[in-house]
XYZ file of N, CA, C and O in Angstrom:
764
model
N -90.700 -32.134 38.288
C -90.890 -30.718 38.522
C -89.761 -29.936 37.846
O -88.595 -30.330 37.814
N -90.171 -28.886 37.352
C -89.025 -28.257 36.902
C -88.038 -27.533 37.093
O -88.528 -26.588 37.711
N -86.935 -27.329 36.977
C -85.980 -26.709 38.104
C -86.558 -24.766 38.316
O -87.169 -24.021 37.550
N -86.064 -24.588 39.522
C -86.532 -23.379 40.031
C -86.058 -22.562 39.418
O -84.845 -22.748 39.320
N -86.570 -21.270 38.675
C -85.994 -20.128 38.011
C -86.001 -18.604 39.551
O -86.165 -17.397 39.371
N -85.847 -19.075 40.409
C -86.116 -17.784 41.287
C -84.732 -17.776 41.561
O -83.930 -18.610 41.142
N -84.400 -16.497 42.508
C -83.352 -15.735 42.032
C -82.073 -16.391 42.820
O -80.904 -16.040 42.656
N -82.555 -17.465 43.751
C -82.255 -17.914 44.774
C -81.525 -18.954 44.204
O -80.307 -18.922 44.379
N -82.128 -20.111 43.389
C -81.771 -21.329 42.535
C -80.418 -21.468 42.140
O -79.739 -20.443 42.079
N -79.903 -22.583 41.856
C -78.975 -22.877 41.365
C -79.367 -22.741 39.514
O -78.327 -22.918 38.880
N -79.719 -22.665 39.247
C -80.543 -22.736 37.801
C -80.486 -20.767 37.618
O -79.931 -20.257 36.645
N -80.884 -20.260 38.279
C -81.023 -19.063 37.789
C -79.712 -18.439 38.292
O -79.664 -17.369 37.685
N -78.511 -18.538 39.153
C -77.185 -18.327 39.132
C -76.744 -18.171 37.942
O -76.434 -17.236 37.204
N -76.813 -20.186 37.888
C -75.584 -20.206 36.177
C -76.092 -19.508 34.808
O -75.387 -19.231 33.838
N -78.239 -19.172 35.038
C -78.393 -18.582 34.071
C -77.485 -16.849 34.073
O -76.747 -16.672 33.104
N -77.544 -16.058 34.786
C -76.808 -14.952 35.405
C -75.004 -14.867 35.506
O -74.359 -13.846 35.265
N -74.495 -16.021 35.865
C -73.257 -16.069 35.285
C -72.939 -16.209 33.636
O -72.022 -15.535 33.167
N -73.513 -16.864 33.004
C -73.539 -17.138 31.575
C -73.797 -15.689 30.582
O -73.204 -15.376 29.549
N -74.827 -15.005 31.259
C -75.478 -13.925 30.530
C -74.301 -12.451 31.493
O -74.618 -11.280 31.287
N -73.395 -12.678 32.188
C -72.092 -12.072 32.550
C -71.414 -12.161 31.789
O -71.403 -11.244 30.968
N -70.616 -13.114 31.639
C -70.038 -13.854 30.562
C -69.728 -13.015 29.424
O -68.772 -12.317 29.086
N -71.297 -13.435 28.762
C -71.695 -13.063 27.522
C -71.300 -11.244 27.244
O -70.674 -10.675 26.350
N -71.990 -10.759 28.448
C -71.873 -9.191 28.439
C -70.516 -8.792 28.234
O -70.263 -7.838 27.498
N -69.962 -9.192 28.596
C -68.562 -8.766 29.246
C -67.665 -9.368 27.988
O -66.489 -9.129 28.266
N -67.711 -9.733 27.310
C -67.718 -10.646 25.859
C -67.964 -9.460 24.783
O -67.133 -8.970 24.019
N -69.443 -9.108 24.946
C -70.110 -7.986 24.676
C -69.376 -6.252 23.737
O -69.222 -5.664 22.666
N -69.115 -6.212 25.660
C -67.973 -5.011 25.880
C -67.220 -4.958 24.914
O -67.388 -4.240 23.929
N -66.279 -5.743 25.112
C -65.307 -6.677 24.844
C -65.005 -6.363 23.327
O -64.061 -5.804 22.767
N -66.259 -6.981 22.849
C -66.095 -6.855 21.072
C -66.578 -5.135 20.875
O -65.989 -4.398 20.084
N -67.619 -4.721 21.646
C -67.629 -3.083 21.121
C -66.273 -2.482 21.409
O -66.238 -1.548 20.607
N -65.474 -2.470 21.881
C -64.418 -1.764 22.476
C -63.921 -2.159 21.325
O -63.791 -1.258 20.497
N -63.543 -3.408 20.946
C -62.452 -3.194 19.576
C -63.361 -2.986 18.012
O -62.665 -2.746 17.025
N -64.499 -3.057 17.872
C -65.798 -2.336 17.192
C -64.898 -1.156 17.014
O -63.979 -0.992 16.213
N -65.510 -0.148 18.209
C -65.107 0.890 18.043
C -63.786 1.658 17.864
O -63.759 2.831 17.492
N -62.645 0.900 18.162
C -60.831 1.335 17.240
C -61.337 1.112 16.202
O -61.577 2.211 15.702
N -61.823 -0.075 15.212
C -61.915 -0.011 14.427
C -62.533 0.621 13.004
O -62.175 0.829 11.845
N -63.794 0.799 13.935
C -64.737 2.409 12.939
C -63.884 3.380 13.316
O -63.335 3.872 12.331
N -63.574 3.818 14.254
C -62.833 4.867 14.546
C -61.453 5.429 13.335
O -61.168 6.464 12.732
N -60.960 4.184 13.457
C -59.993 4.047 11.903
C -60.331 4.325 10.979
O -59.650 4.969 10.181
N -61.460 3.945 10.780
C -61.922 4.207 9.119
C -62.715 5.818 8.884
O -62.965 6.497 7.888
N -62.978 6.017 10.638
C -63.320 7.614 9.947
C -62.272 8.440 9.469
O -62.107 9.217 8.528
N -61.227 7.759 11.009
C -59.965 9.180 10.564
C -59.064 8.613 9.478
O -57.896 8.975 9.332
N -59.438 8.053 9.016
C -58.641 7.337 7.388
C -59.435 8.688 6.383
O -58.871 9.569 5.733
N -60.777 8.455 6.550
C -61.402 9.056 5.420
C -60.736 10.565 5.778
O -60.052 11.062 4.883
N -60.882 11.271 6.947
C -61.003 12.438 7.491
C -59.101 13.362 7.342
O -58.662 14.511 7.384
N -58.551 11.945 7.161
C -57.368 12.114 6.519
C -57.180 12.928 4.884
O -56.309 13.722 4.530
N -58.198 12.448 4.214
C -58.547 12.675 2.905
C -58.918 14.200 2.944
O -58.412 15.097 2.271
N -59.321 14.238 3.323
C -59.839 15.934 3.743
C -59.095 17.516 3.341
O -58.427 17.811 4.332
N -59.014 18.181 2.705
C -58.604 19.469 2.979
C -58.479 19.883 4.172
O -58.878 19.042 4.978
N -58.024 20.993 4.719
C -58.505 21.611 6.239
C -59.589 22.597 6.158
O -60.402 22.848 7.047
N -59.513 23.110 5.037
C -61.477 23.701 4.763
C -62.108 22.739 5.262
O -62.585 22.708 6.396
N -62.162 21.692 4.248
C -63.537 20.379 4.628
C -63.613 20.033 6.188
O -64.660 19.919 6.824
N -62.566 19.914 6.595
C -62.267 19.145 7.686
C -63.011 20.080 8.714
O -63.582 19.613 9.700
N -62.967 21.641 8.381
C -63.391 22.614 9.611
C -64.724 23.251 9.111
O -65.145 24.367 9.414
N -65.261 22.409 8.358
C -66.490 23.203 6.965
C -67.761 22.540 8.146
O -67.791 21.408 8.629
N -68.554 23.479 8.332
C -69.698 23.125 9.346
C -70.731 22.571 8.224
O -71.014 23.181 7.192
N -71.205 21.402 8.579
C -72.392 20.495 8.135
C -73.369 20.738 8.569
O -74.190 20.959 7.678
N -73.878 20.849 9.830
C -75.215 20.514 10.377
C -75.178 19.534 11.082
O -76.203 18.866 11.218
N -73.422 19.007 12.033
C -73.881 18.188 12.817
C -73.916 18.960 14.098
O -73.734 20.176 14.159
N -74.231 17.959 15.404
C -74.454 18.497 16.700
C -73.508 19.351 16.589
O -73.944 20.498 16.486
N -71.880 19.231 16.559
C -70.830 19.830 16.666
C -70.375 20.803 15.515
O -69.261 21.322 15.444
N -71.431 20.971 14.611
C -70.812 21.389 13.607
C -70.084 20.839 12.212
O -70.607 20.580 11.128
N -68.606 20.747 12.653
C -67.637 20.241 11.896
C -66.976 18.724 12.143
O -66.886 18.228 13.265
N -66.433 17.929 10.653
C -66.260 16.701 11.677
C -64.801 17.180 12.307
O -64.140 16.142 12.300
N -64.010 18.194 12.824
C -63.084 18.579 13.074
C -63.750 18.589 14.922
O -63.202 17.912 15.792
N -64.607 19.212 15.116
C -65.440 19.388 16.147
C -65.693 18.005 16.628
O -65.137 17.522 17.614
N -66.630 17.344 15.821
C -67.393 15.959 16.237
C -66.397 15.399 16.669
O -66.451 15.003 17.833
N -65.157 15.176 15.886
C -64.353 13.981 16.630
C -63.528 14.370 18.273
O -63.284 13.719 19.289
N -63.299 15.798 17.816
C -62.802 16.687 19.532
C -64.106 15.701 20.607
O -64.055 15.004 21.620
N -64.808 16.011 19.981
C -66.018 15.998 20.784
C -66.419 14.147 21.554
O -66.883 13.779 22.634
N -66.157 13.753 20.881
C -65.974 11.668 20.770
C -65.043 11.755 21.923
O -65.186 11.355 23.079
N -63.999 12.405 21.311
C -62.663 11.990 22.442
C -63.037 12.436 23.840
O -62.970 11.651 24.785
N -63.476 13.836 23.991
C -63.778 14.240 24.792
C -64.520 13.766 25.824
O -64.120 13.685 26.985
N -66.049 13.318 25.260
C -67.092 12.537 26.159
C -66.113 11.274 26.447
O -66.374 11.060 27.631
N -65.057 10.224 26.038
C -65.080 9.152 26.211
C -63.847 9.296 27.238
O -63.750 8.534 28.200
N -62.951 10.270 26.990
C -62.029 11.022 28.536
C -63.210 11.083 29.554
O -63.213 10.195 30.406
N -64.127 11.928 29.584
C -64.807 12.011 30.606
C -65.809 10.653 31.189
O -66.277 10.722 32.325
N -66.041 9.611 30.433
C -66.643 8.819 30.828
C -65.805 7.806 31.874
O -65.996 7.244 32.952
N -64.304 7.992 30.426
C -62.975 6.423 31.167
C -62.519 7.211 32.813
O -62.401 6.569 33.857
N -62.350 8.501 32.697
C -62.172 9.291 34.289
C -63.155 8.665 35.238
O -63.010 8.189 36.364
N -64.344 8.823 34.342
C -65.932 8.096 35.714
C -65.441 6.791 36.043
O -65.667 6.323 37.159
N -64.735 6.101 35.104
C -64.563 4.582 35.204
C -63.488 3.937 35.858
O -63.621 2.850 36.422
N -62.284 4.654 35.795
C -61.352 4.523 36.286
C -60.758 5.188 37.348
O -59.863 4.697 38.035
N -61.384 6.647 37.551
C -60.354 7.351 38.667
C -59.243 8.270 37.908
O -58.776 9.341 38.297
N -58.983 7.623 36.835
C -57.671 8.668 36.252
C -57.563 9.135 35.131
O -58.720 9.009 34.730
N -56.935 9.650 34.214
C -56.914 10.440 33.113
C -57.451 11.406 32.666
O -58.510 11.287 33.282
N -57.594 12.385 32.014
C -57.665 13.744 32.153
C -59.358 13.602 31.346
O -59.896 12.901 30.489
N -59.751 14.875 32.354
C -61.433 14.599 32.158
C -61.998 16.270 31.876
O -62.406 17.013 32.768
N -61.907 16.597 30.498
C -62.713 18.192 30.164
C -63.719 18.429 31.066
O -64.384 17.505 31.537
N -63.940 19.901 31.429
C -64.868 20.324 31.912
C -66.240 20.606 30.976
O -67.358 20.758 31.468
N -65.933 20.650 29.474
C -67.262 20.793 28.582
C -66.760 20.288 27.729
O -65.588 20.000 27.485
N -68.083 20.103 27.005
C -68.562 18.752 25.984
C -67.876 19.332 24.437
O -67.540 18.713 23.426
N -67.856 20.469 24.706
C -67.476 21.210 23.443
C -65.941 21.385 23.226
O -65.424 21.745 22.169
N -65.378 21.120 24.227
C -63.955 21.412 24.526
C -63.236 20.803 22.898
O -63.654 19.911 22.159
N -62.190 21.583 22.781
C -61.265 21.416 20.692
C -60.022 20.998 22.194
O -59.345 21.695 22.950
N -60.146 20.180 22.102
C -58.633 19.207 22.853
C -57.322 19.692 21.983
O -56.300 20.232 22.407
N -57.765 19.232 20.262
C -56.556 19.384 19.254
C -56.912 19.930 18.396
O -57.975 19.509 17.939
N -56.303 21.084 17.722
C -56.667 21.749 16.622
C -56.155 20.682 15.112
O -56.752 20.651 14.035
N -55.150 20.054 15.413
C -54.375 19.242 14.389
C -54.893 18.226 14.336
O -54.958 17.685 15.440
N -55.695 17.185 12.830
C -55.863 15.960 12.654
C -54.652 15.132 13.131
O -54.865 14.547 14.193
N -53.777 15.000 12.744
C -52.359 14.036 13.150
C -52.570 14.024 14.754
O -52.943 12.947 15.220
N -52.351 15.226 15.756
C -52.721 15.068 16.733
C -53.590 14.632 17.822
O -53.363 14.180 18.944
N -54.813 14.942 17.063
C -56.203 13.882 17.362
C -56.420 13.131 17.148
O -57.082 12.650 18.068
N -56.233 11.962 15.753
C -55.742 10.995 15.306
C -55.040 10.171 16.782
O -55.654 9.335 17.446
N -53.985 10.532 16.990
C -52.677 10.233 18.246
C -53.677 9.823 19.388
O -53.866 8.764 19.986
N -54.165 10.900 19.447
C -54.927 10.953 20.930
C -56.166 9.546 20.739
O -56.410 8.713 21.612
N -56.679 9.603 19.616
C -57.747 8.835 19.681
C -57.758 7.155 19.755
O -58.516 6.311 20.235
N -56.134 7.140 18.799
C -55.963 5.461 18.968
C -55.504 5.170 20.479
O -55.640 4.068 21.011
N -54.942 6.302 21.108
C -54.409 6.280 22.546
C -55.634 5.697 23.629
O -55.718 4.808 24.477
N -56.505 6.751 23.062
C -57.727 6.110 24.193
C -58.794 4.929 23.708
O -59.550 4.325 24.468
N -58.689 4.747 22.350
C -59.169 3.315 22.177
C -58.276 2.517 22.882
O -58.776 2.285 23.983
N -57.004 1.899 22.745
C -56.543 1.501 23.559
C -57.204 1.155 25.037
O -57.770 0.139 25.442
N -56.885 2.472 25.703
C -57.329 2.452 27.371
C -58.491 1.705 26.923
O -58.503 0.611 27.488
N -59.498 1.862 26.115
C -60.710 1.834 26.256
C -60.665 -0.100 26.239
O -61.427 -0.832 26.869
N -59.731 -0.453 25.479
C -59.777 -1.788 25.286
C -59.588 -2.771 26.056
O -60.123 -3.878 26.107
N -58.412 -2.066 26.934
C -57.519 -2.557 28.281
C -58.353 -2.418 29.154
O -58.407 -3.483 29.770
N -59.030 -1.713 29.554
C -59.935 -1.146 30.748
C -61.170 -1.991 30.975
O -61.833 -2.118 32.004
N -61.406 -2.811 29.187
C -62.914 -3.708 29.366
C -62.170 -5.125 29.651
O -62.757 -6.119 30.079
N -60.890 -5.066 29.368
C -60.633 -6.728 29.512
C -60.110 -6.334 30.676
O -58.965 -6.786 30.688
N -60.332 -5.688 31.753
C -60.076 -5.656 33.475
C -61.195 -5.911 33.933
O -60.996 -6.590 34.940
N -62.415 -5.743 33.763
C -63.906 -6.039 33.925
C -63.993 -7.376 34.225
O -63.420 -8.146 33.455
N -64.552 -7.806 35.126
C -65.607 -9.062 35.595
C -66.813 -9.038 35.407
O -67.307 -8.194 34.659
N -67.654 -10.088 36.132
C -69.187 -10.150 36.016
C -69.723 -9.338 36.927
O -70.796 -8.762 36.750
N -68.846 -9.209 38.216
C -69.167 -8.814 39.568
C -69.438 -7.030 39.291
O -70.425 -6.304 39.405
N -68.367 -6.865 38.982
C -68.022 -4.953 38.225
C -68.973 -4.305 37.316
O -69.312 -3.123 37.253
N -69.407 -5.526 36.487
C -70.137 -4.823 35.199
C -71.829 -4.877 35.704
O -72.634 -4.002 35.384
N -72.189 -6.136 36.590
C -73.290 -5.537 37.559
C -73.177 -4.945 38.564
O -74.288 -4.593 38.962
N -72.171 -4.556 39.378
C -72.557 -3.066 40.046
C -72.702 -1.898 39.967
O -72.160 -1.520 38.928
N -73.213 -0.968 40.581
C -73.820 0.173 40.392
C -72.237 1.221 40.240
O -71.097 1.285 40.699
N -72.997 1.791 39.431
C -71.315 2.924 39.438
C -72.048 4.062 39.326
O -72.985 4.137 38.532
N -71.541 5.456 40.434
C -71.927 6.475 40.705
C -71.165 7.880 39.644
O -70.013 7.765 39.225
N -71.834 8.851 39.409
C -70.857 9.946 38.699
C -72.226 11.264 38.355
O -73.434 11.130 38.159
N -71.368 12.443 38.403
C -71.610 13.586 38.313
C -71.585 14.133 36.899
O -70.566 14.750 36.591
N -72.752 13.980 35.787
C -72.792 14.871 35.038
C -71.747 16.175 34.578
O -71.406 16.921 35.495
N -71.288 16.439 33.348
C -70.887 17.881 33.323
C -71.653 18.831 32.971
O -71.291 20.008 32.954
N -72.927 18.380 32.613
C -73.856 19.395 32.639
C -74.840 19.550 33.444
O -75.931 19.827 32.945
N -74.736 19.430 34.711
C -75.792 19.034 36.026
C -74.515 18.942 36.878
O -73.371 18.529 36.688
N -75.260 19.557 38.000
C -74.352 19.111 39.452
C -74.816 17.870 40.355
O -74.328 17.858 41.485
N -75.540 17.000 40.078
C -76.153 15.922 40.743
C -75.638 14.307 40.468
O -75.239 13.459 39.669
N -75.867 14.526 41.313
C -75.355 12.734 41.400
C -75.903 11.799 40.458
O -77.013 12.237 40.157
N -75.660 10.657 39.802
C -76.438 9.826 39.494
C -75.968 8.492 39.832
O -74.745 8.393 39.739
N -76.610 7.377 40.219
C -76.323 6.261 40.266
C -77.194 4.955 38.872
O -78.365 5.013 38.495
N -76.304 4.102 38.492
C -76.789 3.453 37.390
C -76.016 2.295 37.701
O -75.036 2.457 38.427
N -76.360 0.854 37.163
C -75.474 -0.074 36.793
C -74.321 0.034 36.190
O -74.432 0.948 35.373
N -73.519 -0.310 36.168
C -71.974 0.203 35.105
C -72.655 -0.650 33.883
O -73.131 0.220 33.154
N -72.848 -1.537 33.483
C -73.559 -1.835 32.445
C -74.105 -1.387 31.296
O -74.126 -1.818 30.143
N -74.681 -0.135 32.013
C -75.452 0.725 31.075
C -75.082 1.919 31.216
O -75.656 2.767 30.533
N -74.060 2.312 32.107
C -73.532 3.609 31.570
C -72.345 2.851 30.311
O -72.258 3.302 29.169
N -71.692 1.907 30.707
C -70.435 1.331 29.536
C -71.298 1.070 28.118
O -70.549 1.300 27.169
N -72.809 0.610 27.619
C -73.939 0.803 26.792
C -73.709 1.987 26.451
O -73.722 2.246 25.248
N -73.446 2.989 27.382
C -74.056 4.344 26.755
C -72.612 4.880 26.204
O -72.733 5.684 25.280
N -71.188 4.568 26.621
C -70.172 5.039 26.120
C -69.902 4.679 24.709
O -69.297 5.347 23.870
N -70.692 3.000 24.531
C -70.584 2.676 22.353
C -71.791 3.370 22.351
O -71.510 4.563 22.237
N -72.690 3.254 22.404
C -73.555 4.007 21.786
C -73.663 5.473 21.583
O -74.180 5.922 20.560
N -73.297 6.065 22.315
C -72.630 7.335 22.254
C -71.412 7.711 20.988
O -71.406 8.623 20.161
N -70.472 6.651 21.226
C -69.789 7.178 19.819
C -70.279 6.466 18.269
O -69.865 6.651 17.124
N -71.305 5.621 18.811
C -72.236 5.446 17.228
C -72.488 6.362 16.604
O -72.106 6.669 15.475
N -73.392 7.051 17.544
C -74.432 7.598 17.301
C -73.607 9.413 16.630
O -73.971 10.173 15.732
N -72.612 9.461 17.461
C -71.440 10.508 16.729
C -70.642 10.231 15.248
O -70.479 11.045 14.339
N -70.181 8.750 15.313
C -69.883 8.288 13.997
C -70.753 8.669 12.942
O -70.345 9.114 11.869
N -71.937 8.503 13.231
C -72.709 8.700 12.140
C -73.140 9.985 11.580
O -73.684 10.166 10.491
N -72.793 10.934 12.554
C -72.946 12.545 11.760
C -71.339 12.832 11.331
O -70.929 13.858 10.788
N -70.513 11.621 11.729
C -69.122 12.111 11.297
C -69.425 11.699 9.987
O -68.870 12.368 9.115
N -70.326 10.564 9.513
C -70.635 10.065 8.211
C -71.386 11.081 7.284
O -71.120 11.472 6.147
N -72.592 11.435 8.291
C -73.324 12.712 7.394
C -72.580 14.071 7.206
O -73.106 15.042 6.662
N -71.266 14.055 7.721
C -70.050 15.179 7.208
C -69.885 14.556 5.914
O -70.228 14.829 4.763
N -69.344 13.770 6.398
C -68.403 13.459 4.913
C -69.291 12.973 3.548
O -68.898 13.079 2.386
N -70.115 12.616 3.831
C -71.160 12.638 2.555
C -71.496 13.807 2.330
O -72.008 14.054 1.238
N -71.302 14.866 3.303
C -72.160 16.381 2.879
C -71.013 16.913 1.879
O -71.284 17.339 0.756
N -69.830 16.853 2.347
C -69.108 17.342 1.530
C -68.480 16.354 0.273
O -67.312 16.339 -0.118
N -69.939 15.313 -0.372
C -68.925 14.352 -1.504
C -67.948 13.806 -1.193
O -66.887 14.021 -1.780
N -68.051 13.030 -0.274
C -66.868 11.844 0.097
C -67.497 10.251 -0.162
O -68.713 10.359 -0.326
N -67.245 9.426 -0.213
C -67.691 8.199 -0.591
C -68.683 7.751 0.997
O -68.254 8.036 2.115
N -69.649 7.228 0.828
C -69.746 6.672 1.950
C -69.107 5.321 2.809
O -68.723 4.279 2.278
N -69.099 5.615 4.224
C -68.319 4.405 4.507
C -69.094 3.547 5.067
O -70.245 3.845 5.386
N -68.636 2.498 5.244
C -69.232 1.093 5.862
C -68.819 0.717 6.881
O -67.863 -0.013 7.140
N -70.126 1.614 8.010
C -69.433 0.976 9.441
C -70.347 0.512 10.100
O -70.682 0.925 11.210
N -70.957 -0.582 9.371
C -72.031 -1.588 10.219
C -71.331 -2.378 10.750
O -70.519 -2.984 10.050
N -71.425 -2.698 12.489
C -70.971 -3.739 12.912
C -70.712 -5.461 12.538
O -70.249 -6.500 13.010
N -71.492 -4.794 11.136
C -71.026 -6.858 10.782
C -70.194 -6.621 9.429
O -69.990 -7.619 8.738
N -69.750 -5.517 9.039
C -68.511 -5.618 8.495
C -67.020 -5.458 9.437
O -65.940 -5.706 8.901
N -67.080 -5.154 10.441
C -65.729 -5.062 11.336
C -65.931 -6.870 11.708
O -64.955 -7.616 11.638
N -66.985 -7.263 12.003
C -67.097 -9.120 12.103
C -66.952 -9.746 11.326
O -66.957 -10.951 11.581
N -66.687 -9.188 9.572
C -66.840 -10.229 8.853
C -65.247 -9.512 8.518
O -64.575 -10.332 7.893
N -64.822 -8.783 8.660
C -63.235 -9.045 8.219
C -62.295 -8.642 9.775
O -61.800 -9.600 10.369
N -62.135 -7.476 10.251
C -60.744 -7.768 11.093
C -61.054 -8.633 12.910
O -60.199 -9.063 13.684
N -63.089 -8.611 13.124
C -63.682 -9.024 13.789
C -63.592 -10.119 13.641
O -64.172 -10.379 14.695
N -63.403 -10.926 13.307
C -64.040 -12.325 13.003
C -63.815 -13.376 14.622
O -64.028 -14.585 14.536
N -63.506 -12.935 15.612
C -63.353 -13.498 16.664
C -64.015 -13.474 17.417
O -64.205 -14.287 18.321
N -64.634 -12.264 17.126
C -65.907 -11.751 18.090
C -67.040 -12.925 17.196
O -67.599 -13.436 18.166
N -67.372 -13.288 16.527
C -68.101 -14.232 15.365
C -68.750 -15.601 16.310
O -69.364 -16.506 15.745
């Protein structure tokens, strides 16, 4: 007979510890994923004039001067949901730093936290439910931490990439920030 897959089993535990594991592994490699694209935008964004830098494209935010305020911003307000501490904007739009050098500062600062904060994570943490209040809604929500921590990389993907459609708007080279080039050179551990 074949071993029991119900939720009860010894068989479907270690499958559930393993696929913990894995997640949390997961995290793990997006968190340093993301220092690392993160680098290569504000490398490029370095390159920049302060026209270019404040020159509105057509992304959500406008400018990538904006977009990246804007990265830091949501991911303060998410690590506050996550942790209890560090300083958490009241809007999404909030210019934290008018100065690249300064935002730059700020941003490797909270990759960091962001890095430290996933290698504090267990299996137990990353399947329980974690509660938090919208800044654009007054209501509660409850979710797995799982998939709100899903929604914190995907969230700054999905921003990276109009930081990309900046800098191509204004003739900049395009960059290469597919996750299997951060794996095939400073990733390779995550591999």
């Amino acid at each position: 007979m074949a071993p029991s897959l119900g939720l009860l089993g010894k068989p479907a535990r270690l499958r559930q510890q393993r696929q913990g594991k894995h997640m949390l592994r997961h995290f793990r490699m997006f968190a340093a994923y993301n220092r690392w694209a993160n680098a290569q935008v504000y490398a490029a964004a370095a390159e920049l004039s302060e026209a270019e830098f404040r020159s509105d494209r057509g992304a959500f935010f406008g400018s990538l001067h904006r977009t990246l305020n804007h990265l830091l911003v949501a991911d303060r307000i998410w690590m506050k949901r996550f942790t209890g501490i560090g300083e958490a904007p009241v809007t999404l739009d909030a210019v934290l730093f008018e100065e690249l050098d300064a935002l730059a500062a700020a941003r490797k600062a909270e990759d960091e936290r962001i890095i430290a904060w996933t290698s504090t994570l267990d299996e137990a943490s990353l399947a329980g439910d974690f509660t938090y209040a919208p800044v654009t809604q007054p209501i509660r929500i409850t979710q797995p931490l799982s998939s709100a921590l899903a929604h914190l990389f995907n969230h700054q993907t999905h921003h990276r990439g109009q930081c990309h459609m900046t800098l191509t708007a204004l003739g900049k080279p395009s960059l290469g920030l597919d996750l299997i080039y951060f794996l095939r050179s400073e990733g390779r551990e995550w591999m």
